[in-house]
Tab-separated table of C-alpha atoms in Angstrom:
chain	number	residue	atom	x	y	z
K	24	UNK	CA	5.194	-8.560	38.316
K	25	UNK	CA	5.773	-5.857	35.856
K	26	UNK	CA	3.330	-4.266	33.933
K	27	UNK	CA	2.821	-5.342	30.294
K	28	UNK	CA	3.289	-3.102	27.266
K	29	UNK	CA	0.021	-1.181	26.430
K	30	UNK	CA	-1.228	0.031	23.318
K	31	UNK	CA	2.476	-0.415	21.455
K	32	UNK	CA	1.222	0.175	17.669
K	33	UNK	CA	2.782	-2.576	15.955
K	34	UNK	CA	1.775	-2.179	12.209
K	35	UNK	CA	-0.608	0.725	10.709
K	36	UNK	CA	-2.903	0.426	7.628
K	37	UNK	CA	-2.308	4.679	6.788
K	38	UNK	CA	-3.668	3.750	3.386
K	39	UNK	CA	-7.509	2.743	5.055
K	40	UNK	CA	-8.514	6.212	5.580
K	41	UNK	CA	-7.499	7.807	2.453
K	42	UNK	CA	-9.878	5.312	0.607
K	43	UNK	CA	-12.803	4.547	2.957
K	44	UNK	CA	-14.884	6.355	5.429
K	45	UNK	CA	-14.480	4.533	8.612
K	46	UNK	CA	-17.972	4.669	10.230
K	47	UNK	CA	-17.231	2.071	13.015
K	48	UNK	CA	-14.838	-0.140	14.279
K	49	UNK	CA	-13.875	-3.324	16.432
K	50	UNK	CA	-11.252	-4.304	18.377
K	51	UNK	CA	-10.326	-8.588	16.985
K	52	UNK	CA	-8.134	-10.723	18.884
K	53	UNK	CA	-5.904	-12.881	16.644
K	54	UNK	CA	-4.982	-16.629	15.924
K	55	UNK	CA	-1.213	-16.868	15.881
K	56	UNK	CA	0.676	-19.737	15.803
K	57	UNK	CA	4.372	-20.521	16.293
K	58	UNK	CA	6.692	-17.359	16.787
K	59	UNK	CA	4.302	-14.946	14.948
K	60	UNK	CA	3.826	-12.901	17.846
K	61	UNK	CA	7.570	-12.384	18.633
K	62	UNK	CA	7.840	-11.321	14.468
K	63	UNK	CA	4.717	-8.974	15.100
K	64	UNK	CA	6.747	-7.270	17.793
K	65	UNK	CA	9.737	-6.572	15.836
K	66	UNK	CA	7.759	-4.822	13.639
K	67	UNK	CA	8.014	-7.225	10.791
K	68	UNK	CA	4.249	-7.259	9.590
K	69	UNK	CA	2.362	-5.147	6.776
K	70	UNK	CA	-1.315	-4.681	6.971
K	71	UNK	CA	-1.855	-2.425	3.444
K	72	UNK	CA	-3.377	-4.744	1.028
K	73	UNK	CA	-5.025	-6.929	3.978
K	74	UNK	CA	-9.142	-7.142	4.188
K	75	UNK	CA	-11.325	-8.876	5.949
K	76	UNK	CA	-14.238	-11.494	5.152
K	77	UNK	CA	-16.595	-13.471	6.725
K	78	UNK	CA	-17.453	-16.989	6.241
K	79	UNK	CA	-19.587	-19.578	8.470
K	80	UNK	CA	-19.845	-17.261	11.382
K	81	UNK	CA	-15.922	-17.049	11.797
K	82	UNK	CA	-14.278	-14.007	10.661
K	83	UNK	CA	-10.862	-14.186	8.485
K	84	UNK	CA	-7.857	-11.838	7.664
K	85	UNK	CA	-6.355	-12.132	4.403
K	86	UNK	CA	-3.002	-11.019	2.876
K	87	UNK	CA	-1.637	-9.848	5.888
K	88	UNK	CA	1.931	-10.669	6.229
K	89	UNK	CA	4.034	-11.244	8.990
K	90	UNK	CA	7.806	-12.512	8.142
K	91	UNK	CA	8.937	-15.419	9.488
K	92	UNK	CA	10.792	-15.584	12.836
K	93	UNK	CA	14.842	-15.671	11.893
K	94	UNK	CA	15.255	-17.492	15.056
K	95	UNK	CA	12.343	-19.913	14.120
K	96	UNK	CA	11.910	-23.520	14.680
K	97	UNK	CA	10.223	-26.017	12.388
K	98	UNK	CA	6.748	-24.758	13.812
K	99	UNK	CA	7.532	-21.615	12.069
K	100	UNK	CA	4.931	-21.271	9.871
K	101	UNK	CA	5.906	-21.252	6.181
K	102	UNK	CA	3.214	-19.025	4.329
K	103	UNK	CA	3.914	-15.389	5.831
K	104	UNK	CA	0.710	-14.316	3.763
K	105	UNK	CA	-1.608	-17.145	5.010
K	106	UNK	CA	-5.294	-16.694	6.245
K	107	UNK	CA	-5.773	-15.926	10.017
K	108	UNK	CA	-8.606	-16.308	12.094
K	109	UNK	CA	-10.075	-13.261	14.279
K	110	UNK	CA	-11.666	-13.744	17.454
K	111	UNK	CA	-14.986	-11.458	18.045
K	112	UNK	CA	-18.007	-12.128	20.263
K	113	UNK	CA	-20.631	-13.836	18.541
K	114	UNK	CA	-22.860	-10.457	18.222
K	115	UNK	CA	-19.961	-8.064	16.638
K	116	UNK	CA	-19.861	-10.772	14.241
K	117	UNK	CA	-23.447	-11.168	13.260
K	118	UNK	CA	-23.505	-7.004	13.441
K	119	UNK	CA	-20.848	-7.277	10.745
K	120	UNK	CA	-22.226	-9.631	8.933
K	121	UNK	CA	-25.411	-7.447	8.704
K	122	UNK	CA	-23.260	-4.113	7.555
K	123	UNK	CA	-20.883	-5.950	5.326
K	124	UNK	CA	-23.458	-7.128	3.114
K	125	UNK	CA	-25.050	-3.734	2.799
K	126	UNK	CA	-23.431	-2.034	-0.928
K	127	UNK	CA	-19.951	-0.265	-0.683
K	128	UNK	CA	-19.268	-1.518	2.738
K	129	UNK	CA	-16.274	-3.559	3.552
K	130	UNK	CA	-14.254	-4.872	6.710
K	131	UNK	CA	-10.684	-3.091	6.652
K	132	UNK	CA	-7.674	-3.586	9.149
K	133	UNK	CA	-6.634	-0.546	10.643
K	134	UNK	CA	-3.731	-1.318	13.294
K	135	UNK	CA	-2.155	-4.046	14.945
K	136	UNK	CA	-1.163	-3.402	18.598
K	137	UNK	CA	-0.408	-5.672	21.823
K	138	UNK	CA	-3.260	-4.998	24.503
K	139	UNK	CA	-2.374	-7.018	28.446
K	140	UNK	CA	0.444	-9.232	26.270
K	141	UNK	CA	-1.858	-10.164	23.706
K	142	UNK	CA	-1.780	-8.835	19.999
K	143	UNK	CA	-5.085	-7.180	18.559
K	144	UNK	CA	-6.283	-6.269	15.134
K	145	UNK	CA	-8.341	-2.898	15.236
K	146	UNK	CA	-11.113	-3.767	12.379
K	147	UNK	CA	-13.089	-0.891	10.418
K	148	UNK	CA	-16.341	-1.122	8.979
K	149	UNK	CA	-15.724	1.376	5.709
K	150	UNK	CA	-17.305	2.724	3.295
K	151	UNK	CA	-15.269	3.376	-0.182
K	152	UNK	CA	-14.454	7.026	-1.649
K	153	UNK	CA	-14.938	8.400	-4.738
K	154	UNK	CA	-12.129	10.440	-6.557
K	155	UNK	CA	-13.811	13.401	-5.640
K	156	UNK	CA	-14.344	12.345	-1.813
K	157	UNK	CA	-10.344	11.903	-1.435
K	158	UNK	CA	-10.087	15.809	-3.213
K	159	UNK	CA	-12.035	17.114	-0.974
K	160	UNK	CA	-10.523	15.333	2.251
K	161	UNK	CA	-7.196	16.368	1.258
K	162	UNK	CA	-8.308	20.449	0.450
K	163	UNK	CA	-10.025	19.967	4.159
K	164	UNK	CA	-6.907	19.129	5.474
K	165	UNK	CA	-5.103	21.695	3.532
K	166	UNK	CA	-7.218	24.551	4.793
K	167	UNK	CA	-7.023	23.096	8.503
K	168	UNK	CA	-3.125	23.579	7.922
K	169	UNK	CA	-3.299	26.785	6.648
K	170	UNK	CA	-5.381	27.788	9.837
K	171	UNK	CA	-3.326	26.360	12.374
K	172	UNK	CA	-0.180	27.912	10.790
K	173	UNK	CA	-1.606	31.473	10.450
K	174	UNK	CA	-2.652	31.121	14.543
K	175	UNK	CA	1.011	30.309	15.068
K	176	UNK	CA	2.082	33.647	13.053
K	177	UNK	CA	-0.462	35.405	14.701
K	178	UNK	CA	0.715	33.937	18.289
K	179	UNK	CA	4.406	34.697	17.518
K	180	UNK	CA	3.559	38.769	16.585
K	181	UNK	CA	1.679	39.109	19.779
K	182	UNK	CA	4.413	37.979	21.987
């Protein structure tokens, strides 16, 4: 038997860690139904406004949509926006629950990928940033590109 695609990054959230700190995260197995899966892995599905909440010990994605399947049948669902369970031991869970609840702390989706066949939501446990948070994130970045490039200058002179 062949091997099955591993770690293929089917949808990315880029917009997560520009507004939260992402102290911790969790790797959520997902309820689909019909043909979502084969629409997750064309690539039709959009994570950026999705978040995550908790409600009588189950854990729930929101807003996340996944087009329907062109080649569909009637079991197609019709909503592609509709709530989705996630599937997390019982302990991650209660963890969660615990850290949620805490101020400025939310669950956000980070990736989608397909793990041994099966497709997996990576979860985050954030914290929000301030204006001034994402200013100094981005100079941080800036300087780190400004170092890296002058190494390359100085790399090239040497040779």
């Amino acid at each position: 038997m062949g091997k099955k695609a591993d770690g293929k990054v089917l949808a990315q959230n880029k917009k997560a860690s520009h507004d939260y700190f992402i102290e911790d995260t969790y790797e959520a197995g997902m309820v689909l139904t019909g043909t979502e899966i084969k629409s997750l892995r064309n690539g039709r599905s959009n994570i950026s406004d999705a978040f995550a909440t908790i409600r009588s010990g189950e854990i729930h994605i929101h807003n996340m949509h996944i087009s329907p399947f062109e080649q569909g049948n009637r079991n197609n669902p019709t909503d592609p926006t509709r709530t989705r369970k996630l599937l997390l031991h019982k302990e991650q869970i209660r963890k969660l629950i615990g850290l949620s609840k805490q101020e400025g702390y939310t669950i956000v989706p980070l990736k989608i990928y397909v793990r041994n066949g099966y497709a997996k939501l990576l979860l985050g446990l954030g914290r929000g940033k301030k204006q001034y948070d994402k200013r100094e994130t981005a100079a941080k970045r800036d300087a780190q590109r400004d170092i890296q490039r002058a190494l390359r200058e100085k790399q090239k002179i040497a040779r």
